[in-house]
Coordinates of C-alpha atoms in Angstrom, one line a residue:
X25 CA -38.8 -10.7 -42.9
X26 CA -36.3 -8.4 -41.7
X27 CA -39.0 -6.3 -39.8
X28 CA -40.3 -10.0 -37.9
X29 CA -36.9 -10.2 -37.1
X30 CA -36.0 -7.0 -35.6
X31 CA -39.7 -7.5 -33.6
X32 CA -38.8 -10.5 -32.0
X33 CA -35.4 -9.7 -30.7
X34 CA -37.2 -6.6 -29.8
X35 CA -39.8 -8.9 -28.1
X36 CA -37.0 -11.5 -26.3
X37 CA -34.7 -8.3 -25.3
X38 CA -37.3 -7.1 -23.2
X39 CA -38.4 -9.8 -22.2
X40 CA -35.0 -10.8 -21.3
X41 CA -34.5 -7.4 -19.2
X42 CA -38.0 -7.8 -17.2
X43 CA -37.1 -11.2 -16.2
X44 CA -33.7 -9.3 -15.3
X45 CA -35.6 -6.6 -13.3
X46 CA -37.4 -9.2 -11.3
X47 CA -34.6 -11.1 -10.4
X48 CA -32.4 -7.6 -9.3
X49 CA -34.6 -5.8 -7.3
X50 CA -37.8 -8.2 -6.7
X51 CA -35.9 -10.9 -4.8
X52 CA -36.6 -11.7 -1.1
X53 CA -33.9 -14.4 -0.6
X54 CA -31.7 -13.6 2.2
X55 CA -27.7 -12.8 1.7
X56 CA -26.8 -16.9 2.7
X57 CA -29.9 -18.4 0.8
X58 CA -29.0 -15.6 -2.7
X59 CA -25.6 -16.9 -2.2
X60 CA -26.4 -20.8 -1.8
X61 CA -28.5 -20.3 -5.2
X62 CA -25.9 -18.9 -7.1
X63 CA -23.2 -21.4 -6.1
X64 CA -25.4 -24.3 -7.6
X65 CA -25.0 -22.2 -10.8
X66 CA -21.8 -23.2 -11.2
X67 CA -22.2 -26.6 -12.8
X68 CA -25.2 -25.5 -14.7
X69 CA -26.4 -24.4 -18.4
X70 CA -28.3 -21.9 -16.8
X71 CA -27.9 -18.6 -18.6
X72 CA -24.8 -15.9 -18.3
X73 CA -27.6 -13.0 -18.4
X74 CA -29.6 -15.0 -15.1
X75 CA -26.1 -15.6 -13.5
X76 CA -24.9 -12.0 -13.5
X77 CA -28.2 -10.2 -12.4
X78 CA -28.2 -13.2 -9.5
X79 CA -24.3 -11.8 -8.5
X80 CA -24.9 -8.0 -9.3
X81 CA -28.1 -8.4 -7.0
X82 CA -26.1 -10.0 -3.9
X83 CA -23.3 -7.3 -4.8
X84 CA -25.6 -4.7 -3.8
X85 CA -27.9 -6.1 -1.0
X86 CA -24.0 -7.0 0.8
X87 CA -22.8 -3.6 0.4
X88 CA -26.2 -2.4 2.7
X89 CA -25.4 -4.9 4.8
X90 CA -24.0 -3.7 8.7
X91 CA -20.6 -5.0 9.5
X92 CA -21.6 -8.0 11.7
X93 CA -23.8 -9.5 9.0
X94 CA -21.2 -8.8 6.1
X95 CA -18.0 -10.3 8.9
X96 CA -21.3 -13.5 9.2
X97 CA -21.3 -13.7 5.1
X98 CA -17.3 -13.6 4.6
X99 CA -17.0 -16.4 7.3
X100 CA -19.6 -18.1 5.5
X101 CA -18.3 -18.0 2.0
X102 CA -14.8 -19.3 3.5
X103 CA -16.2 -22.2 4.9
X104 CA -19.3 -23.4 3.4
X105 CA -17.7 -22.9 -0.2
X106 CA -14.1 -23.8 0.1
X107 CA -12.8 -27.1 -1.4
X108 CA -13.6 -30.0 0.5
X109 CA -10.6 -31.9 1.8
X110 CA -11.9 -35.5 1.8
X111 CA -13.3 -35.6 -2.7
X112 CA -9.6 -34.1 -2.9
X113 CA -8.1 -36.8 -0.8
X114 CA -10.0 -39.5 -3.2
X115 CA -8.8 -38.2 -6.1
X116 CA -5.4 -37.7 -4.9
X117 CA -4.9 -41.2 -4.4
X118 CA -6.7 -42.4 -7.8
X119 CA -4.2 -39.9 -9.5
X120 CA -1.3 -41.6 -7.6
X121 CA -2.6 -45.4 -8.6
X122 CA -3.2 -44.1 -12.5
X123 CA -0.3 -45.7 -14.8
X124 CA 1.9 -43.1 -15.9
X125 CA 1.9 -44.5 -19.5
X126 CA -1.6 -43.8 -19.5
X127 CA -1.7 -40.2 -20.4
X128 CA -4.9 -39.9 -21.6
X129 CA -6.3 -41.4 -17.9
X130 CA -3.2 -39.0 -16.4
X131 CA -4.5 -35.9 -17.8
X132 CA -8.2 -36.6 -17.3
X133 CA -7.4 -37.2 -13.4
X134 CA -5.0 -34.0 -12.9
X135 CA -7.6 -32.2 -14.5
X136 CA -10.2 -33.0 -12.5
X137 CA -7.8 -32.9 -9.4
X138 CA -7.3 -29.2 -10.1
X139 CA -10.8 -28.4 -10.4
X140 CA -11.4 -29.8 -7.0
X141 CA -8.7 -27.8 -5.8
X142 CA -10.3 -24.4 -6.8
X143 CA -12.8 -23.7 -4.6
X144 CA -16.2 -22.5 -5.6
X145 CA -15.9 -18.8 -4.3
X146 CA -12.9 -18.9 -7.2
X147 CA -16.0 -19.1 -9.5
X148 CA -18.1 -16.8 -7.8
X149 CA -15.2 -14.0 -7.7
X150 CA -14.4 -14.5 -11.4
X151 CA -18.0 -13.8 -12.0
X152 CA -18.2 -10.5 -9.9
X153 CA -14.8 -9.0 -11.6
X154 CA -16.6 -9.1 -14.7
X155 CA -19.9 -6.9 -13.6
X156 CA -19.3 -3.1 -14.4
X157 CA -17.4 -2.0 -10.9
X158 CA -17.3 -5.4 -10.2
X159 CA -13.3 -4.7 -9.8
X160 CA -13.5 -2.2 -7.3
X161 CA -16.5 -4.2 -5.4
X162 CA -13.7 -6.9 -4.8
X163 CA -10.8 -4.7 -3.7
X164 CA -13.2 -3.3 -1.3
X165 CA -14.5 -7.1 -0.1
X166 CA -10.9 -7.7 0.7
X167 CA -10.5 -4.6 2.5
X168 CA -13.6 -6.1 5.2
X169 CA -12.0 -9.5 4.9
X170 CA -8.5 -8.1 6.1
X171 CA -10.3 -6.4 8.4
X172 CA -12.3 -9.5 9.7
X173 CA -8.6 -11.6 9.8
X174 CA -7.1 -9.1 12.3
X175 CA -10.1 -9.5 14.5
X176 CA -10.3 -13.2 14.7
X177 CA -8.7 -15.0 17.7
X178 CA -9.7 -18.4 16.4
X179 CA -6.7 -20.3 14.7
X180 CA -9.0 -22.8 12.5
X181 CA -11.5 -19.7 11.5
X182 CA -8.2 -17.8 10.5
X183 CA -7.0 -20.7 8.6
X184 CA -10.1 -20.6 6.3
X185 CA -10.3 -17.0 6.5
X186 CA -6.5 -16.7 5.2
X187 CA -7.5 -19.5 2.6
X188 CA -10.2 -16.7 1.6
X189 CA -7.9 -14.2 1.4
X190 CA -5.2 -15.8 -0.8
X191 CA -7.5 -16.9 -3.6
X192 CA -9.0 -13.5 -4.0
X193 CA -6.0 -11.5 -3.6
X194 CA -4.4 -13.8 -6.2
X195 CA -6.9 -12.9 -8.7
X196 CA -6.3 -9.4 -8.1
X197 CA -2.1 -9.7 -8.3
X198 CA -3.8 -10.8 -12.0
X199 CA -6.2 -7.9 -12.8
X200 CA -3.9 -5.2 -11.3
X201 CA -0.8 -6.0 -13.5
X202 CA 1.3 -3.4 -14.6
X203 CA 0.4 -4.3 -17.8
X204 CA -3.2 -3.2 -17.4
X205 CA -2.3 -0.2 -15.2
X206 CA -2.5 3.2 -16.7
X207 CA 0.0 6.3 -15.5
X208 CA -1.8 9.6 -15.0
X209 CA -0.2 12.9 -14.3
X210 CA -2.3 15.1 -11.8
X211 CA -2.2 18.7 -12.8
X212 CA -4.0 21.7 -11.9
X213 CA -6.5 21.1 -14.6
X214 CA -7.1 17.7 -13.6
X215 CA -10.4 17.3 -12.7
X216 CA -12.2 18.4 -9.2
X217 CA -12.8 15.0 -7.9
X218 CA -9.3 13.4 -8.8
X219 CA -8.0 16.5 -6.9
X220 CA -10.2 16.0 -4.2
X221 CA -9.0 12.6 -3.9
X222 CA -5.5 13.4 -3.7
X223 CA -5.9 15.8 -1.2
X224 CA -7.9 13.2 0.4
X225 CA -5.0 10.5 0.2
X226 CA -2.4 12.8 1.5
X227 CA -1.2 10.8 4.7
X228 CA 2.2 11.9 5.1
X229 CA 2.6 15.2 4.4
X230 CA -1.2 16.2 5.0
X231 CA -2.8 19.2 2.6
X232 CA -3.8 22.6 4.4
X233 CA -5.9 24.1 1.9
X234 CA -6.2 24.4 -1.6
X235 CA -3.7 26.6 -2.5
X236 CA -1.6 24.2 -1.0
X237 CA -2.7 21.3 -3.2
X238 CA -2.2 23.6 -6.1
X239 CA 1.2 24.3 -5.5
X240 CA 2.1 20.5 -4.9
X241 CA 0.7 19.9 -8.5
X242 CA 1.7 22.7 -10.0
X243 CA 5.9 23.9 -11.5
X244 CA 8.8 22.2 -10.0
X245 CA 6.5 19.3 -8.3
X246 CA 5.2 16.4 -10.4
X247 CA 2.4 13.9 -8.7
X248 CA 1.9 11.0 -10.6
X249 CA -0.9 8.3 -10.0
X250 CA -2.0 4.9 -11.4
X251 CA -4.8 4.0 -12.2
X252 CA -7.1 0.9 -13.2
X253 CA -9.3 0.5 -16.3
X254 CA -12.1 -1.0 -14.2
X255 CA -11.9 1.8 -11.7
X256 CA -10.7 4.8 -13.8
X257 CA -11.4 7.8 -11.9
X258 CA -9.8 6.0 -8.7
X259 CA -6.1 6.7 -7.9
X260 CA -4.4 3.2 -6.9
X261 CA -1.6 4.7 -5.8
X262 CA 0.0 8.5 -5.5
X263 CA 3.4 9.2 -5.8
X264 CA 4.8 13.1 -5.0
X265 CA 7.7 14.1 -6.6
X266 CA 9.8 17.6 -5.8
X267 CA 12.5 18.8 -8.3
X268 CA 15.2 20.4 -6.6
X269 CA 18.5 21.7 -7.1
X270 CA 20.3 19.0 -5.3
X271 CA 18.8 16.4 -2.1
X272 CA 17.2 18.2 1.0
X273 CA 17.4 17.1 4.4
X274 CA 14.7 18.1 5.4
X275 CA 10.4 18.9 4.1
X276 CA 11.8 23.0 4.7
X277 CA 14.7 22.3 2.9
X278 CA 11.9 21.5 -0.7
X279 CA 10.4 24.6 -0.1
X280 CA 14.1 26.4 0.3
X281 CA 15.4 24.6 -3.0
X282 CA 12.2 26.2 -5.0
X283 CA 13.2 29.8 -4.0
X284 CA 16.8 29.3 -4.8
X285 CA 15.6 28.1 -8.2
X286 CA 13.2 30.4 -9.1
X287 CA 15.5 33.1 -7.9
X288 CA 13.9 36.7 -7.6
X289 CA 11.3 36.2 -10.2
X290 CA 7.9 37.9 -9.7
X291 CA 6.2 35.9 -12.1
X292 CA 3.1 33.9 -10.8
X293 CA 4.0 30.0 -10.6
X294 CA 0.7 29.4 -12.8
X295 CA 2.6 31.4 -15.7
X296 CA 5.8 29.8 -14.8
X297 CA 8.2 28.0 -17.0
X298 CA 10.3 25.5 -15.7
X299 CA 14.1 26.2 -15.9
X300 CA 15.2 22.9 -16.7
X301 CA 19.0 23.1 -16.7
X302 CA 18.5 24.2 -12.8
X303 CA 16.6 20.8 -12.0
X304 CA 19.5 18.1 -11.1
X305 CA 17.2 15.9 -8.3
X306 CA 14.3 14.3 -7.7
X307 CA 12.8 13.8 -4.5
X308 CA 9.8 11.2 -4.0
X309 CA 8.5 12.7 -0.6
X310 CA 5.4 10.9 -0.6
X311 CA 3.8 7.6 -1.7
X312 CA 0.7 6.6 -0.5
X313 CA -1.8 3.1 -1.2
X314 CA -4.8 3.9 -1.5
X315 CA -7.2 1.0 -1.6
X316 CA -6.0 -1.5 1.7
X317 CA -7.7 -4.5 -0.2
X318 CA -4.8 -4.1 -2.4
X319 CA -3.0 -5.1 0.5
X320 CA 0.4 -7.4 -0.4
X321 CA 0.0 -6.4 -4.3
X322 CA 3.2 -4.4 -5.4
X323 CA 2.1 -1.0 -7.0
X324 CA 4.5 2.1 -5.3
X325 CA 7.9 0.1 -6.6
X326 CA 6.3 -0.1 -10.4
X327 CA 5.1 4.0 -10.1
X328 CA 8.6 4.6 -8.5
X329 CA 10.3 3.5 -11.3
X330 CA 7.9 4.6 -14.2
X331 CA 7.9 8.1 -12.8
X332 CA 12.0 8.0 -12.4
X333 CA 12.0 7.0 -15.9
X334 CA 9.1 10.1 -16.6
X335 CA 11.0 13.0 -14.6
X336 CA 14.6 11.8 -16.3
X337 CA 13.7 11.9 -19.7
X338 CA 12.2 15.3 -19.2
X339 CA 14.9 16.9 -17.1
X340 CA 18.2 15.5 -18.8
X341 CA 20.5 17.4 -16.1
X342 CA 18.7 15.1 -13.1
X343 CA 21.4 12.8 -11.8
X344 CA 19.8 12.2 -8.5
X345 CA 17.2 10.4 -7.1
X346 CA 16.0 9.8 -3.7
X347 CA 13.0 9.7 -1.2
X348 CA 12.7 12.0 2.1
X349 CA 10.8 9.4 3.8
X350 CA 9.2 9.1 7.5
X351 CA 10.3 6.3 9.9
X352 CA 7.0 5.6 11.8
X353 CA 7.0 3.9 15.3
X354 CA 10.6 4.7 15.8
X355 CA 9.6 6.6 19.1
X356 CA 7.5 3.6 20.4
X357 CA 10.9 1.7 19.3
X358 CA 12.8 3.9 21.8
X359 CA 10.6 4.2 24.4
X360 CA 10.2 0.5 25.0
X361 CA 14.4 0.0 24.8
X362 CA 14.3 3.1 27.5
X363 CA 12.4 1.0 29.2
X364 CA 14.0 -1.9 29.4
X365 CA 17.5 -0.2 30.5
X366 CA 18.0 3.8 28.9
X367 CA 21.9 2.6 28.8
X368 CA 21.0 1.1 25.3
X369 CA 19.9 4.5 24.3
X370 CA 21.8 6.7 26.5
X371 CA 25.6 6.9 27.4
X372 CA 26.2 7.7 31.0
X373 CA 27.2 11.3 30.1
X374 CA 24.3 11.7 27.9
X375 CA 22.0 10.6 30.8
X376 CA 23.5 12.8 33.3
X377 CA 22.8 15.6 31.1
X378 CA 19.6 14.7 30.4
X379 CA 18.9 14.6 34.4
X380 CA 20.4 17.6 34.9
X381 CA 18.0 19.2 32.1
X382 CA 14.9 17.3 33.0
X383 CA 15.5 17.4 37.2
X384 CA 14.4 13.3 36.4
X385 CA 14.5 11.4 39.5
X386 CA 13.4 8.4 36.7
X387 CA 14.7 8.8 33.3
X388 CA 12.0 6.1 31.7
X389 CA 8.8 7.9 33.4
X390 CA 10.5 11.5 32.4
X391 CA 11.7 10.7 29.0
X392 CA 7.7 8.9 28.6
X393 CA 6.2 11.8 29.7
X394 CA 8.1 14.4 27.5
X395 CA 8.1 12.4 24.3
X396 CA 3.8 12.7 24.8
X397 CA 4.1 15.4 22.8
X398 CA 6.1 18.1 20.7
X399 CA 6.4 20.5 22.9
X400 CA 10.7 19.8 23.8
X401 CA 11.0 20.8 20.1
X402 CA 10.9 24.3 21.3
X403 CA 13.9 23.5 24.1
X404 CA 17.0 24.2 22.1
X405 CA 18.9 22.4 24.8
X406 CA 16.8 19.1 24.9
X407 CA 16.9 19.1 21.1
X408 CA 20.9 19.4 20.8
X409 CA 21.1 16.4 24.1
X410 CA 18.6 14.4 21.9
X411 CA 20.0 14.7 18.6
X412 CA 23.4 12.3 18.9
X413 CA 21.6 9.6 21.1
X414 CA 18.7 9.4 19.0
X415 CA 20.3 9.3 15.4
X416 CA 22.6 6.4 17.0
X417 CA 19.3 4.9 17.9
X418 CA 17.9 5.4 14.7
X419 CA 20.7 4.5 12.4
X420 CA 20.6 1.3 14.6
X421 CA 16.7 0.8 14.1
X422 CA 16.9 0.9 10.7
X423 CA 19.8 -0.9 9.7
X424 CA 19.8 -3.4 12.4
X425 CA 16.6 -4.3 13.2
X426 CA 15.2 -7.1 11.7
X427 CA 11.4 -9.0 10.9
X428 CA 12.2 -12.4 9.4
X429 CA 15.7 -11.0 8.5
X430 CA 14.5 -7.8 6.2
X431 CA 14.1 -4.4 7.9
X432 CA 11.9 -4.0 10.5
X433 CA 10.4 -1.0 9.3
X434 CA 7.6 -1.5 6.7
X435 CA 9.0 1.9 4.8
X436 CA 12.9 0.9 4.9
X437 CA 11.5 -2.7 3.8
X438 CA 9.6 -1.1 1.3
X439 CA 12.5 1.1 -0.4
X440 CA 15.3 -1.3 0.1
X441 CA 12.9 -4.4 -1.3
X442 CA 13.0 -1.6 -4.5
X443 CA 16.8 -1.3 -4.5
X444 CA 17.2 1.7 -3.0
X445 CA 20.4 2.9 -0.3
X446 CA 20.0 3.6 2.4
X447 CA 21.8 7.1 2.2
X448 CA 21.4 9.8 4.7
X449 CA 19.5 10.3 8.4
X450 CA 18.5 14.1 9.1
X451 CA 17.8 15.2 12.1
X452 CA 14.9 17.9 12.6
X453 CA 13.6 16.9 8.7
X454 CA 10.4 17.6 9.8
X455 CA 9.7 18.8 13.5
X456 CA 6.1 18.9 12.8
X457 CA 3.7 17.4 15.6
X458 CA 3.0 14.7 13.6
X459 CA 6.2 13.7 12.4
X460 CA 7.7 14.1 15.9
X461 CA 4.9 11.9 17.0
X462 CA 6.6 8.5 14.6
X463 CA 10.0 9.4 14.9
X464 CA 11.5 12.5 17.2
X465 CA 11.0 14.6 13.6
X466 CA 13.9 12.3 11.7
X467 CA 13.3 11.4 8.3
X468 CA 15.8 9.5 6.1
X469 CA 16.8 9.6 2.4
X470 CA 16.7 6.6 0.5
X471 CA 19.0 7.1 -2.8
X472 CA 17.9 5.5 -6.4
X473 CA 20.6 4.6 -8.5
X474 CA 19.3 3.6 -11.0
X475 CA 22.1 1.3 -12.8
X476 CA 22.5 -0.6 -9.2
X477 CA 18.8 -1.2 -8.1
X478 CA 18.1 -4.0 -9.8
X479 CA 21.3 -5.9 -8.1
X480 CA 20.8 -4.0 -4.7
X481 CA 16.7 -5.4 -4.8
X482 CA 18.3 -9.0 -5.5
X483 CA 21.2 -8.8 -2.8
X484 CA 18.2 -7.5 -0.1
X485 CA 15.7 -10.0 -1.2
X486 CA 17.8 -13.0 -1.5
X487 CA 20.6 -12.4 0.8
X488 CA 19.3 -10.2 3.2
X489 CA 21.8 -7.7 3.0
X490 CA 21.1 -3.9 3.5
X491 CA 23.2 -1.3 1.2
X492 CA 23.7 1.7 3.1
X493 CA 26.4 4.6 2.9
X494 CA 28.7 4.8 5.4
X495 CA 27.5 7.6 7.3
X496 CA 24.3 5.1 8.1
X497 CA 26.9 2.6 8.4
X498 CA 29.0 4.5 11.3
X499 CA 26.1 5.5 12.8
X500 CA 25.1 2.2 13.6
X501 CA 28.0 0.9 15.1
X502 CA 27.9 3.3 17.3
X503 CA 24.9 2.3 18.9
X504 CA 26.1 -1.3 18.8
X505 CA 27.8 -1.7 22.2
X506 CA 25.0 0.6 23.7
X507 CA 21.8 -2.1 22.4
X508 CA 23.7 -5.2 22.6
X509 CA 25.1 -4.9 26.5

């Protein structure tokens, strides 16, 4: 009897996997007409196994598709499957005529109200997060439909499109809670692929080899990622950590602090055991998100603070915290206020200096044409006319300038929003091309206290106000009767 048994399950599993086979990779529906047919699944006893080959099939046939047709399936999906306005409408108003002593009626109609309010791609989303990759397939549908938002002119289509947007990045705020996030240190050992990605990710500070990469993961550095069970070998976000002696001003000033720690040992860094009573700050000098369809979902403030708490509780002596982070389109910032008048960058003095260097007949077209490049690095006297103007400017840029009353820069926003101070402005932090290309080659420290971020995030978020030392705070004054004549 057993034996039959076994048989026929045998028998119905492959039959069930044939019938799965055809379905997969023997359809010739189209994109729209695979899509149309799973949609009317929704309401149906058809079986789970016929659902999910249907939605694995049109998984893959829309990741071959060219952008146009996949931009023509996203504006699709937002408007031939969204809610629809007038059934809502209908049911609003029976739920507003129900009795309210009537509770079984009540709850039948609110039910059924909030059914009609969750549109059918809600379904069809749910469905694809539960293939195998089905995760990442979303993260990476977002990433076209942001895409497809900031390339639509049309108000209603970005109304729908937004519509879109928030339901499915709503569902992933779900899936990628920090509950279900997992932190991963990235070591030498780690394997080639995560390394490769890392590398890979590197925006800010970007990798010049491999031996470079293997001193960034290796002593006196820590890089930290998280990381998702439904996309495991797939760095969410990257967070690079330096342990130094006490805060640098500047990306030389890391590289100075790990000579004055390690002193004039001759031992290779790969043999290398870290002094720990040397290590009294940390410095987060680069965070990077990886995937943009995680777009608006708050990972770097979690891995901030879970890698504060990491780094602490295995160096006891560190007592300070901070970022060395970039300040990007600060020189677009300047250039256009030089453009409007270059008093609101430039005293008088400072101008007539600058004309003197420059032999400027007009300071804007000048001061346009120099800052093309990285080249007045190299002029000791440009750099020492530029530095006072320009940190006024900055201190003023950051502190000042506002977006719906929170800092105007995303990277401020984004540290401040954490409960971070806004501490220290360095001049020449980082005079590389690229870094003179955002911001002149300023970079500003961002200080963690941790015992005060939790009330500095509140104050920022709710009231709008900035903590900042009072070197930032000086600074910006400064620059106040020069911007606001």
């Amino acid at each position: 009897m057993i034996i039959k048994r076994y048989l026929f399950s045998s028998f119905l599993e492959k039959s069930r996997l044939k019938m799965i086979f055809r379905i997969r990779f023997c359809s010739n529906l189209s994109v729209n007409e695979e899509l149309k047919e799973i949609i009317g699944f929704k309401d149906t006893d058809i079986s789970n196994w016929i659902v999910e080959a249907k939605v694995k099939s049109l998984c893959y046939k829309y990741s071959l598709l060219p952008k146009m047709k996949r931009e023509n399936l996203l504006s699709t999906l937002a408007s031939e499957y969204a809610v629809d306005h007038t059934v809502i409408c209908h049911m609003s108003q029976k739920l507003a005529c129900t009795e309210l002593n009537n509770q079984s009626q009540l709850i039948t109609r609110e039910r059924s109200l909030r059914n009609l309010l969750t549109p059918p791609y809600h379904w069809l989303f749910t469905r694809m997060g539960r293939l195998e990759n089905g995760i990442k397939f979303l993260v990476d549908l977002r990433t076209d439909l942001l895409q497809l938002i900031s390339e639509t002119t049309e108000s209603n289509k970005i109304t729908i499109l937004q519509e879109l947007n928030t339901i499915l990045r709503d569902l992933l705020l779900v899936w990628f809670s920090v509950g279900f996030l997992h932190l991963e240190r990235i070591t030498w050992q780690s394997s080639c692929d995560i390394l490769q990605k890392i590398s890979d990710y590197e925006a800010i500070h970007p990798m010049r080899n491999w031996t470079d990469l293997k001193r960034r993961v290796g002593p006196y550095r820590r890089c930290f990622v998280f990381t998702h069970p439904s996309m495991p070998r797939e760095p969410l976000v990257v967070l690079h950590t330096a342990l130094c002696d006490t805060i640098p001003d500047s990306v030389k000033g890391i590289e100075i602090a790990e000579k004055r720690i390690l002193g004039k040992t001759e031992v290779p860094l790969s043999f290398l055991q870290e002094d720990k009573a040397k290590i009294k700050a940390a410095i987060f000098y680069s965070i990077a998100s990886t995937q943009k369809g995680l777009q608006g979902i708050e990972l770097g403030n979690y891995l901030i603070k879970e890698v504060a708490k990491q780094v602490t509780n295995e160096f006891p002596m560190i007592d300070q915290l901070s970022t060395l982070s970039p300040i990007p389109n600060f020189r677009m910032w300047v250039i256009e206020k030089i453009k409007q008048d270059p008093a609101k960058i430039f005293t008088a003095c400072e101008q007539e200096r600058l004309r003197e260097i420059l032999k400027s007949r007009d300071l804007f077209l000048d001061l346009k044409r120099l800052f093309n490049n990285s080249l007045w690095t190299n002029d000791e006297n440009l750099v020492a006319a530029f530095k006072e103007p320009l940190m006024r400017a900055c201190a003023w840029y950051l502190y000042r300038e506002k977006r719906r009353n929170y800092a105007l820069n995303n990277v401020a926003n984004f540290h401040l929003r954490n409960g971070a101070v806004m501490w220290r402005i360095n001049w020449m932090a980082d005079p590389s091309p690229r870094r003179t290309e955002n911001s002149f080659g300023i970079m500003v420290n961002y200080r963690y206290f941790l015992e005060e971020t939790e009330s500095n995030s509140r104050n920022y978020i709710e009231n709008k106000f900035i903590k900042a030392s009072d070197s930032v705070i000086s600074l910006a004054q400064n620059a106040e009767k020069l911007i606001l004549i």
